């Protein structure tokens, strides 16, 4: 199996669809094609006829380090295209709206087995998950470094950070680009359960979360689960949808102005300090 075939894995086990981020050497940072693949797998899981749960997990030290700019794809693009509406409508606006909507509109139980830190767009997507299980609070944090990159919030995180962590922590995350610790996330009620890092490997942790979740819904009525999720979503959907559309429009403006492009160049040359 090639690297492209194995970077994100998909399988169905009994009544659970499992999506695995399998790029540990890059801390599960995802390029544009990989975010697209993640979305397609989530769409596939949503349409599975015999599943109740969709579980997203990862291998290695990080759950996801966000967008992977290490490939330096922008350096290969003609300058005229790099500041064009066409380029960023395709590479940024359409992708972010679509991916955020897929996470928000997922009709099954959407859970995450979180093995480590989460950064950037992946933070926004994790905040849309129903159930969050963390291996080790001390090694987990959320980081939304958009202000450090000359960007604005992504993945509807301008709504979900406030909704799930409160105004004060959302302000630290988005206005100051500060990492939010695992303990703070747990205290705010964002994390359902943590395990004090007791498992000897990420694989063992992932397997435990899978078994714990499948045991939890084993004797429950499937249609009641799915309808209850729809009822829960009624109170949040409007805020998510407004945030998603506003974020991409303001983000598009930043890319057209060339602000993130300049910040990435400065970070590469160590002219400014990255929050990582």
PDB file of C-alpha atoms in Angstrom:
ATOM      1  CA  UNK A   1       0.000   0.000   0.000  1.00  0.00           C
ATOM      2  CA  UNK A   2       1.440   3.377  -1.040  1.00  0.00           C
ATOM      3  CA  UNK A   3       1.748   6.382   1.276  1.00  0.00           C
ATOM      4  CA  UNK A   4      -1.157   8.063  -0.529  1.00  0.00           C
ATOM      5  CA  UNK A   5      -3.334   4.989  -0.063  1.00  0.00           C
ATOM      6  CA  UNK A   6      -2.483   4.574   3.621  1.00  0.00           C
ATOM      7  CA  UNK A   7      -2.396   8.203   4.816  1.00  0.00           C
ATOM      8  CA  UNK A   8      -6.023   8.022   5.956  1.00  0.00           C
ATOM      9  CA  UNK A   9      -7.658   4.642   6.505  1.00  0.00           C
ATOM     10  CA  UNK A  10     -11.312   3.599   6.490  1.00  0.00           C
ATOM     11  CA  UNK A  11     -12.959   0.456   7.791  1.00  0.00           C
ATOM     12  CA  UNK A  12     -16.308  -0.723   9.113  1.00  0.00           C
ATOM     13  CA  UNK A  13     -16.338  -2.965  12.185  1.00  0.00           C
ATOM     14  CA  UNK A  14     -19.781  -4.216  13.152  1.00  0.00           C
ATOM     15  CA  UNK A  15     -21.854  -1.032  13.626  1.00  0.00           C
ATOM     16  CA  UNK A  16     -18.928   1.403  13.640  1.00  0.00           C
ATOM     17  CA  UNK A  17     -17.155   3.206  10.804  1.00  0.00           C
ATOM     18  CA  UNK A  18     -13.541   3.975  11.769  1.00  0.00           C
ATOM     19  CA  UNK A  19     -11.443   6.698  10.128  1.00  0.00           C
ATOM     20  CA  UNK A  20      -7.742   6.645  11.040  1.00  0.00           C
ATOM     21  CA  UNK A  21      -5.270   9.475  10.449  1.00  0.00           C
ATOM     22  CA  UNK A  22      -2.080   7.589   9.623  1.00  0.00           C
ATOM     23  CA  UNK A  23       0.630  10.180   8.953  1.00  0.00           C
ATOM     24  CA  UNK A  24       2.532  10.048  12.266  1.00  0.00           C
ATOM     25  CA  UNK A  25       5.841  11.285  10.806  1.00  0.00           C
ATOM     26  CA  UNK A  26       4.083  14.551   9.898  1.00  0.00           C
ATOM     27  CA  UNK A  27       2.088  14.663  13.140  1.00  0.00           C
ATOM     28  CA  UNK A  28      -1.021  13.912  11.080  1.00  0.00           C
ATOM     29  CA  UNK A  29      -0.880  17.344   9.436  1.00  0.00           C
ATOM     30  CA  UNK A  30      -3.106  17.219   6.362  1.00  0.00           C
ATOM     31  CA  UNK A  31      -2.602  18.816   2.973  1.00  0.00           C
ATOM     32  CA  UNK A  32      -5.523  19.894   0.794  1.00  0.00           C
ATOM     33  CA  UNK A  33      -5.935  16.497  -0.844  1.00  0.00           C
ATOM     34  CA  UNK A  34      -5.901  14.751   2.534  1.00  0.00           C
ATOM     35  CA  UNK A  35      -8.545  17.048   4.020  1.00  0.00           C
ATOM     36  CA  UNK A  36     -10.608  16.236   0.925  1.00  0.00           C
ATOM     37  CA  UNK A  37     -10.059  12.523   1.529  1.00  0.00           C
ATOM     38  CA  UNK A  38     -11.081  12.900   5.180  1.00  0.00           C
ATOM     39  CA  UNK A  39     -14.285  14.590   4.045  1.00  0.00           C
ATOM     40  CA  UNK A  40     -15.061  11.858   1.521  1.00  0.00           C
ATOM     41  CA  UNK A  41     -14.577   9.175   4.172  1.00  0.00           C
ATOM     42  CA  UNK A  42     -16.837  11.064   6.592  1.00  0.00           C
ATOM     43  CA  UNK A  43     -19.468  11.315   3.847  1.00  0.00           C
ATOM     44  CA  UNK A  44     -19.131   7.586   3.225  1.00  0.00           C
ATOM     45  CA  UNK A  45     -19.532   6.858   6.940  1.00  0.00           C
ATOM     46  CA  UNK A  46     -22.626   9.041   7.066  1.00  0.00           C
ATOM     47  CA  UNK A  47     -24.212   6.933   4.323  1.00  0.00           C
ATOM     48  CA  UNK A  48     -23.392   3.512   5.794  1.00  0.00           C
ATOM     49  CA  UNK A  49     -26.683   1.660   6.246  1.00  0.00           C
ATOM     50  CA  UNK A  50     -25.750  -0.484   9.231  1.00  0.00           C
ATOM     51  CA  UNK A  51     -23.634   1.780  11.463  1.00  0.00           C
ATOM     52  CA  UNK A  52     -24.503   3.893  14.493  1.00  0.00           C
ATOM     53  CA  UNK A  53     -21.071   5.310  15.325  1.00  0.00           C
ATOM     54  CA  UNK A  54     -18.342   7.032  13.341  1.00  0.00           C
ATOM     55  CA  UNK A  55     -15.030   7.015  15.213  1.00  0.00           C
ATOM     56  CA  UNK A  56     -12.107   9.204  14.151  1.00  0.00           C
ATOM     57  CA  UNK A  57      -8.726   8.184  15.554  1.00  0.00           C
ATOM     58  CA  UNK A  58      -5.050   8.758  14.808  1.00  0.00           C
ATOM     59  CA  UNK A  59      -1.648   7.117  15.136  1.00  0.00           C
ATOM     60  CA  UNK A  60       1.504   8.647  16.595  1.00  0.00           C
ATOM     61  CA  UNK A  61       1.970  11.553  19.032  1.00  0.00           C
ATOM     62  CA  UNK A  62      -0.485  14.090  17.561  1.00  0.00           C
ATOM     63  CA  UNK A  63      -4.131  13.749  16.678  1.00  0.00           C
ATOM     64  CA  UNK A  64      -3.618  16.341  13.931  1.00  0.00           C
ATOM     65  CA  UNK A  65      -1.218  19.261  13.530  1.00  0.00           C
ATOM     66  CA  UNK A  66      -3.675  20.968  11.180  1.00  0.00           C
ATOM     67  CA  UNK A  67      -2.812  22.019   7.647  1.00  0.00           C
ATOM     68  CA  UNK A  68       0.454  20.700   6.226  1.00  0.00           C
ATOM     69  CA  UNK A  69       2.319  23.537   4.533  1.00  0.00           C
ATOM     70  CA  UNK A  70       5.634  21.661   4.569  1.00  0.00           C
ATOM     71  CA  UNK A  71       5.083  20.514   0.978  1.00  0.00           C
ATOM     72  CA  UNK A  72       5.329  24.193   0.048  1.00  0.00           C
ATOM     73  CA  UNK A  73       2.718  23.810  -2.694  1.00  0.00           C
ATOM     74  CA  UNK A  74       2.218  27.580  -2.857  1.00  0.00           C
ATOM     75  CA  UNK A  75       5.801  28.036  -4.046  1.00  0.00           C
ATOM     76  CA  UNK A  76       4.900  26.072  -7.189  1.00  0.00           C
ATOM     77  CA  UNK A  77       1.953  28.311  -8.089  1.00  0.00           C
ATOM     78  CA  UNK A  78       2.198  31.244 -10.489  1.00  0.00           C
ATOM     79  CA  UNK A  79       2.149  34.565  -8.642  1.00  0.00           C
ATOM     80  CA  UNK A  80      -0.906  35.785 -10.547  1.00  0.00           C
ATOM     81  CA  UNK A  81      -2.888  32.709  -9.467  1.00  0.00           C
ATOM     82  CA  UNK A  82      -1.702  32.934  -5.865  1.00  0.00           C
ATOM     83  CA  UNK A  83      -3.628  36.176  -5.394  1.00  0.00           C
ATOM     84  CA  UNK A  84      -6.653  35.265  -7.513  1.00  0.00           C
ATOM     85  CA  UNK A  85     -10.249  34.681  -6.455  1.00  0.00           C
ATOM     86  CA  UNK A  86     -10.382  31.484  -8.537  1.00  0.00           C
ATOM     87  CA  UNK A  87      -7.451  29.862  -6.717  1.00  0.00           C
ATOM     88  CA  UNK A  88      -8.681  30.534  -3.168  1.00  0.00           C
ATOM     89  CA  UNK A  89     -12.355  29.908  -3.874  1.00  0.00           C
ATOM     90  CA  UNK A  90     -11.302  26.422  -4.964  1.00  0.00           C
ATOM     91  CA  UNK A  91      -8.514  25.701  -2.457  1.00  0.00           C
ATOM     92  CA  UNK A  92      -9.964  27.415   0.615  1.00  0.00           C
ATOM     93  CA  UNK A  93     -13.576  28.600   0.525  1.00  0.00           C
ATOM     94  CA  UNK A  94     -15.264  25.566  -1.053  1.00  0.00           C
ATOM     95  CA  UNK A  95     -13.169  23.075   0.927  1.00  0.00           C
ATOM     96  CA  UNK A  96     -13.697  24.682   4.332  1.00  0.00           C
ATOM     97  CA  UNK A  97     -17.442  25.200   3.927  1.00  0.00           C
ATOM     98  CA  UNK A  98     -17.921  21.646   2.658  1.00  0.00           C
ATOM     99  CA  UNK A  99     -15.755  19.986   5.307  1.00  0.00           C
ATOM    100  CA  UNK A 100     -17.245  21.954   8.202  1.00  0.00           C
ATOM    101  CA  UNK A 101     -20.772  21.184   7.020  1.00  0.00           C
ATOM    102  CA  UNK A 102     -19.952  17.478   6.746  1.00  0.00           C
ATOM    103  CA  UNK A 103     -18.813  17.374  10.371  1.00  0.00           C
ATOM    104  CA  UNK A 104     -21.723  19.458  11.622  1.00  0.00           C
ATOM    105  CA  UNK A 105     -24.380  17.577   9.637  1.00  0.00           C
ATOM    106  CA  UNK A 106     -23.104  14.052  10.367  1.00  0.00           C
ATOM    107  CA  UNK A 107     -26.154  12.046  11.406  1.00  0.00           C
ATOM    108  CA  UNK A 108     -24.405   9.218  13.279  1.00  0.00           C
ATOM    109  CA  UNK A 109     -22.729   9.460  16.685  1.00  0.00           C
ATOM    110  CA  UNK A 110     -19.445  11.194  15.859  1.00  0.00           C
ATOM    111  CA  UNK A 111     -16.650  10.408  18.314  1.00  0.00           C
ATOM    112  CA  UNK A 112     -12.903  10.979  18.476  1.00  0.00           C
ATOM    113  CA  UNK A 113     -10.168   8.972  20.195  1.00  0.00           C
ATOM    114  CA  UNK A 114      -7.654  11.769  20.720  1.00  0.00           C
ATOM    115  CA  UNK A 115      -4.068  10.628  21.212  1.00  0.00           C
ATOM    116  CA  UNK A 116      -2.407  14.064  21.326  1.00  0.00           C
ATOM    117  CA  UNK A 117      -2.588  17.773  20.436  1.00  0.00           C
ATOM    118  CA  UNK A 118      -4.874  19.283  17.801  1.00  0.00           C
ATOM    119  CA  UNK A 119      -4.037  22.394  15.764  1.00  0.00           C
ATOM    120  CA  UNK A 120      -5.638  24.744  13.241  1.00  0.00           C
ATOM    121  CA  UNK A 121      -8.544  23.657  11.042  1.00  0.00           C
ATOM    122  CA  UNK A 122      -8.421  20.251  12.733  1.00  0.00           C
ATOM    123  CA  UNK A 123      -9.198  22.008  16.036  1.00  0.00           C
ATOM    124  CA  UNK A 124     -12.348  23.450  14.494  1.00  0.00           C
ATOM    125  CA  UNK A 125     -13.401  20.035  13.193  1.00  0.00           C
ATOM    126  CA  UNK A 126     -12.766  18.313  16.531  1.00  0.00           C
ATOM    127  CA  UNK A 127     -14.970  20.908  18.241  1.00  0.00           C
ATOM    128  CA  UNK A 128     -17.855  19.636  16.068  1.00  0.00           C
ATOM    129  CA  UNK A 129     -17.496  16.058  17.350  1.00  0.00           C
ATOM    130  CA  UNK A 130     -20.123  14.683  19.771  1.00  0.00           C
ATOM    131  CA  UNK A 131     -17.895  12.638  22.079  1.00  0.00           C
ATOM    132  CA  UNK A 132     -14.214  13.260  22.829  1.00  0.00           C
ATOM    133  CA  UNK A 133     -11.969  10.711  24.577  1.00  0.00           C
ATOM    134  CA  UNK A 134      -8.392  11.774  25.364  1.00  0.00           C
ATOM    135  CA  UNK A 135      -5.489   9.466  26.197  1.00  0.00           C
ATOM    136  CA  UNK A 136      -3.452  11.884  28.334  1.00  0.00           C
ATOM    137  CA  UNK A 137      -4.657  15.325  29.461  1.00  0.00           C
ATOM    138  CA  UNK A 138      -1.086  16.431  30.147  1.00  0.00           C
ATOM    139  CA  UNK A 139      -0.088  15.854  26.514  1.00  0.00           C
ATOM    140  CA  UNK A 140      -3.234  17.267  24.949  1.00  0.00           C
ATOM    141  CA  UNK A 141      -4.014  20.832  23.924  1.00  0.00           C
ATOM    142  CA  UNK A 142      -6.056  22.745  21.373  1.00  0.00           C
ATOM    143  CA  UNK A 143      -4.282  25.411  19.347  1.00  0.00           C
ATOM    144  CA  UNK A 144      -5.991  27.841  16.971  1.00  0.00           C
ATOM    145  CA  UNK A 145      -2.961  29.800  15.680  1.00  0.00           C
ATOM    146  CA  UNK A 146      -4.897  31.792  13.093  1.00  0.00           C
ATOM    147  CA  UNK A 147      -3.918  35.226  14.444  1.00  0.00           C
ATOM    148  CA  UNK A 148      -0.281  34.124  14.308  1.00  0.00           C
ATOM    149  CA  UNK A 149      -0.680  33.163  10.647  1.00  0.00           C
ATOM    150  CA  UNK A 150      -2.543  36.264   9.507  1.00  0.00           C
ATOM    151  CA  UNK A 151      -5.766  34.273   9.153  1.00  0.00           C
ATOM    152  CA  UNK A 152      -9.150  34.180  10.885  1.00  0.00           C
ATOM    153  CA  UNK A 153     -10.954  31.309  12.601  1.00  0.00           C
ATOM    154  CA  UNK A 154     -11.757  28.193  10.557  1.00  0.00           C
ATOM    155  CA  UNK A 155     -14.057  25.195  10.877  1.00  0.00           C
ATOM    156  CA  UNK A 156     -16.735  27.276  12.656  1.00  0.00           C
ATOM    157  CA  UNK A 157     -14.359  27.529  15.629  1.00  0.00           C
ATOM    158  CA  UNK A 158     -15.462  31.122  16.253  1.00  0.00           C
ATOM    159  CA  UNK A 159     -18.790  29.595  17.371  1.00  0.00           C
ATOM    160  CA  UNK A 160     -17.718  26.255  18.820  1.00  0.00           C
ATOM    161  CA  UNK A 161     -14.833  27.497  20.973  1.00  0.00           C
ATOM    162  CA  UNK A 162     -17.252  29.842  22.723  1.00  0.00           C
ATOM    163  CA  UNK A 163     -19.995  27.215  22.887  1.00  0.00           C
ATOM    164  CA  UNK A 164     -17.824  24.426  24.298  1.00  0.00           C
ATOM    165  CA  UNK A 165     -15.152  26.269  26.297  1.00  0.00           C
ATOM    166  CA  UNK A 166     -16.751  29.612  27.198  1.00  0.00           C
ATOM    167  CA  UNK A 167     -15.996  33.187  26.176  1.00  0.00           C
ATOM    168  CA  UNK A 168     -12.793  33.617  28.193  1.00  0.00           C
ATOM    169  CA  UNK A 169     -11.020  30.539  26.837  1.00  0.00           C
ATOM    170  CA  UNK A 170     -12.338  31.185  23.332  1.00  0.00           C
ATOM    171  CA  UNK A 171     -10.841  34.673  23.524  1.00  0.00           C
ATOM    172  CA  UNK A 172      -7.469  33.301  24.642  1.00  0.00           C
ATOM    173  CA  UNK A 173      -7.531  30.779  21.805  1.00  0.00           C
ATOM    174  CA  UNK A 174      -8.580  33.101  18.979  1.00  0.00           C
ATOM    175  CA  UNK A 175      -7.463  36.582  20.028  1.00  0.00           C
ATOM    176  CA  UNK A 176      -4.121  35.601  21.581  1.00  0.00           C
ATOM    177  CA  UNK A 177      -3.489  32.318  19.715  1.00  0.00           C
ATOM    178  CA  UNK A 178      -2.811  30.640  23.068  1.00  0.00           C
ATOM    179  CA  UNK A 179      -2.973  26.857  23.409  1.00  0.00           C
ATOM    180  CA  UNK A 180      -5.820  25.625  25.607  1.00  0.00           C
ATOM    181  CA  UNK A 181      -4.636  22.857  27.908  1.00  0.00           C
ATOM    182  CA  UNK A 182      -6.190  19.452  28.280  1.00  0.00           C
ATOM    183  CA  UNK A 183      -7.127  20.248  31.870  1.00  0.00           C
ATOM    184  CA  UNK A 184      -8.935  23.427  30.818  1.00  0.00           C
ATOM    185  CA  UNK A 185     -10.776  21.502  28.097  1.00  0.00           C
ATOM    186  CA  UNK A 186     -11.795  18.831  30.597  1.00  0.00           C
ATOM    187  CA  UNK A 187     -12.907  21.372  33.196  1.00  0.00           C
ATOM    188  CA  UNK A 188     -15.065  23.086  30.570  1.00  0.00           C
ATOM    189  CA  UNK A 189     -16.815  19.800  29.766  1.00  0.00           C
ATOM    190  CA  UNK A 190     -15.423  19.459  26.254  1.00  0.00           C
ATOM    191  CA  UNK A 191     -13.675  16.148  27.009  1.00  0.00           C
ATOM    192  CA  UNK A 192     -15.942  13.264  27.994  1.00  0.00           C
ATOM    193  CA  UNK A 193     -13.244  11.048  29.458  1.00  0.00           C
ATOM    194  CA  UNK A 194      -9.476  10.782  29.804  1.00  0.00           C
ATOM    195  CA  UNK A 195      -7.208   7.904  30.777  1.00  0.00           C
ATOM    196  CA  UNK A 196      -4.111   9.472  32.395  1.00  0.00           C
ATOM    197  CA  UNK A 197      -1.926   8.089  29.590  1.00  0.00           C
ATOM    198  CA  UNK A 198      -2.240   4.573  30.975  1.00  0.00           C
ATOM    199  CA  UNK A 199      -2.079   2.728  27.666  1.00  0.00           C
ATOM    200  CA  UNK A 200       1.283   1.554  26.369  1.00  0.00           C
ATOM    201  CA  UNK A 201       0.525   2.500  22.753  1.00  0.00           C
ATOM    202  CA  UNK A 202      -1.828   4.642  20.713  1.00  0.00           C
ATOM    203  CA  UNK A 203      -3.176   1.488  19.096  1.00  0.00           C
ATOM    204  CA  UNK A 204      -4.132   0.078  22.508  1.00  0.00           C
ATOM    205  CA  UNK A 205      -5.838   3.351  23.436  1.00  0.00           C
ATOM    206  CA  UNK A 206      -7.781   3.436  20.162  1.00  0.00           C
ATOM    207  CA  UNK A 207      -8.962  -0.134  20.631  1.00  0.00           C
ATOM    208  CA  UNK A 208     -10.102   0.586  24.189  1.00  0.00           C
ATOM    209  CA  UNK A 209     -12.144   3.620  23.119  1.00  0.00           C
ATOM    210  CA  UNK A 210     -13.726   1.603  20.312  1.00  0.00           C
ATOM    211  CA  UNK A 211     -14.805  -1.140  22.726  1.00  0.00           C
ATOM    212  CA  UNK A 212     -16.020   1.307  25.359  1.00  0.00           C
ATOM    213  CA  UNK A 213     -18.181   3.180  22.867  1.00  0.00           C
ATOM    214  CA  UNK A 214     -19.631   0.102  21.186  1.00  0.00           C
ATOM    215  CA  UNK A 215     -20.525  -1.331  24.601  1.00  0.00           C
ATOM    216  CA  UNK A 216     -22.221   1.957  25.507  1.00  0.00           C
ATOM    217  CA  UNK A 217     -24.745   1.898  22.641  1.00  0.00           C
ATOM    218  CA  UNK A 218     -25.091  -1.889  22.294  1.00  0.00           C
ATOM    219  CA  UNK A 219     -28.585  -2.153  23.822  1.00  0.00           C
ATOM    220  CA  UNK A 220     -29.895   1.288  22.880  1.00  0.00           C
ATOM    221  CA  UNK A 221     -32.541   1.990  20.244  1.00  0.00           C
ATOM    222  CA  UNK A 222     -30.740   3.157  17.112  1.00  0.00           C
ATOM    223  CA  UNK A 223     -33.427   5.476  15.768  1.00  0.00           C
ATOM    224  CA  UNK A 224     -33.801   7.151  19.168  1.00  0.00           C
ATOM    225  CA  UNK A 225     -30.053   7.833  19.225  1.00  0.00           C
ATOM    226  CA  UNK A 226     -30.117   9.450  15.789  1.00  0.00           C
ATOM    227  CA  UNK A 227     -33.248  11.506  16.456  1.00  0.00           C
ATOM    228  CA  UNK A 228     -31.865  12.728  19.789  1.00  0.00           C
ATOM    229  CA  UNK A 229     -28.756  13.918  17.985  1.00  0.00           C
ATOM    230  CA  UNK A 230     -30.892  15.882  15.532  1.00  0.00           C
ATOM    231  CA  UNK A 231     -32.757  17.494  18.431  1.00  0.00           C
ATOM    232  CA  UNK A 232     -29.488  18.426  20.142  1.00  0.00           C
ATOM    233  CA  UNK A 233     -28.259  20.049  16.946  1.00  0.00           C
ATOM    234  CA  UNK A 234     -31.294  22.315  16.585  1.00  0.00           C
ATOM    235  CA  UNK A 235     -29.941  24.730  19.177  1.00  0.00           C
ATOM    236  CA  UNK A 236     -26.479  25.046  17.634  1.00  0.00           C
ATOM    237  CA  UNK A 237     -26.907  24.749  13.866  1.00  0.00           C
ATOM    238  CA  UNK A 238     -27.713  28.382  13.149  1.00  0.00           C
ATOM    239  CA  UNK A 239     -24.620  29.622  14.996  1.00  0.00           C
ATOM    240  CA  UNK A 240     -22.419  27.039  13.253  1.00  0.00           C
ATOM    241  CA  UNK A 241     -23.717  27.891   9.792  1.00  0.00           C
ATOM    242  CA  UNK A 242     -23.341  31.646  10.285  1.00  0.00           C
ATOM    243  CA  UNK A 243     -19.813  31.229  11.668  1.00  0.00           C
ATOM    244  CA  UNK A 244     -18.804  28.926   8.811  1.00  0.00           C
ATOM    245  CA  UNK A 245     -19.907  31.336   6.083  1.00  0.00           C
ATOM    246  CA  UNK A 246     -18.477  34.425   7.785  1.00  0.00           C
ATOM    247  CA  UNK A 247     -15.130  32.736   8.484  1.00  0.00           C
ATOM    248  CA  UNK A 248     -14.513  31.691   4.892  1.00  0.00           C
ATOM    249  CA  UNK A 249     -15.469  35.091   3.474  1.00  0.00           C
ATOM    250  CA  UNK A 250     -13.127  36.929   5.836  1.00  0.00           C
ATOM    251  CA  UNK A 251     -10.462  34.283   5.311  1.00  0.00           C
ATOM    252  CA  UNK A 252     -10.751  34.699   1.548  1.00  0.00           C
ATOM    253  CA  UNK A 253     -10.061  38.403   1.990  1.00  0.00           C
ATOM    254  CA  UNK A 254      -6.878  37.605   3.907  1.00  0.00           C
ATOM    255  CA  UNK A 255      -5.581  35.279   1.178  1.00  0.00           C
ATOM    256  CA  UNK A 256      -6.368  37.816  -1.549  1.00  0.00           C
ATOM    257  CA  UNK A 257      -4.488  40.500   0.397  1.00  0.00           C
ATOM    258  CA  UNK A 258      -1.501  38.156   0.687  1.00  0.00           C
ATOM    259  CA  UNK A 259      -1.340  38.371   4.480  1.00  0.00           C
ATOM    260  CA  UNK A 260      -0.969  34.620   5.238  1.00  0.00           C
ATOM    261  CA  UNK A 261       1.503  34.181   2.384  1.00  0.00           C
ATOM    262  CA  UNK A 262       3.707  36.870   3.945  1.00  0.00           C
ATOM    263  CA  UNK A 263       3.362  35.384   7.436  1.00  0.00           C
ATOM    264  CA  UNK A 264       4.325  31.904   6.240  1.00  0.00           C
ATOM    265  CA  UNK A 265       7.441  33.339   4.585  1.00  0.00           C
ATOM    266  CA  UNK A 266       8.336  35.203   7.792  1.00  0.00           C
ATOM    267  CA  UNK A 267       7.844  32.060   9.872  1.00  0.00           C
ATOM    268  CA  UNK A 268      10.009  30.046   7.487  1.00  0.00           C
ATOM    269  CA  UNK A 269      12.776  32.654   7.810  1.00  0.00           C
ATOM    270  CA  UNK A 270      12.202  32.870  11.592  1.00  0.00           C
ATOM    271  CA  UNK A 271      11.416  36.584  11.385  1.00  0.00           C
ATOM    272  CA  UNK A 272       8.402  35.946  13.619  1.00  0.00           C
ATOM    273  CA  UNK A 273       7.922  33.280  16.270  1.00  0.00           C
ATOM    274  CA  UNK A 274       5.419  30.484  15.738  1.00  0.00           C
ATOM    275  CA  UNK A 275       3.172  29.645  18.677  1.00  0.00           C
ATOM    276  CA  UNK A 276       4.285  26.005  18.413  1.00  0.00           C
TER     277      UNK A 276
END
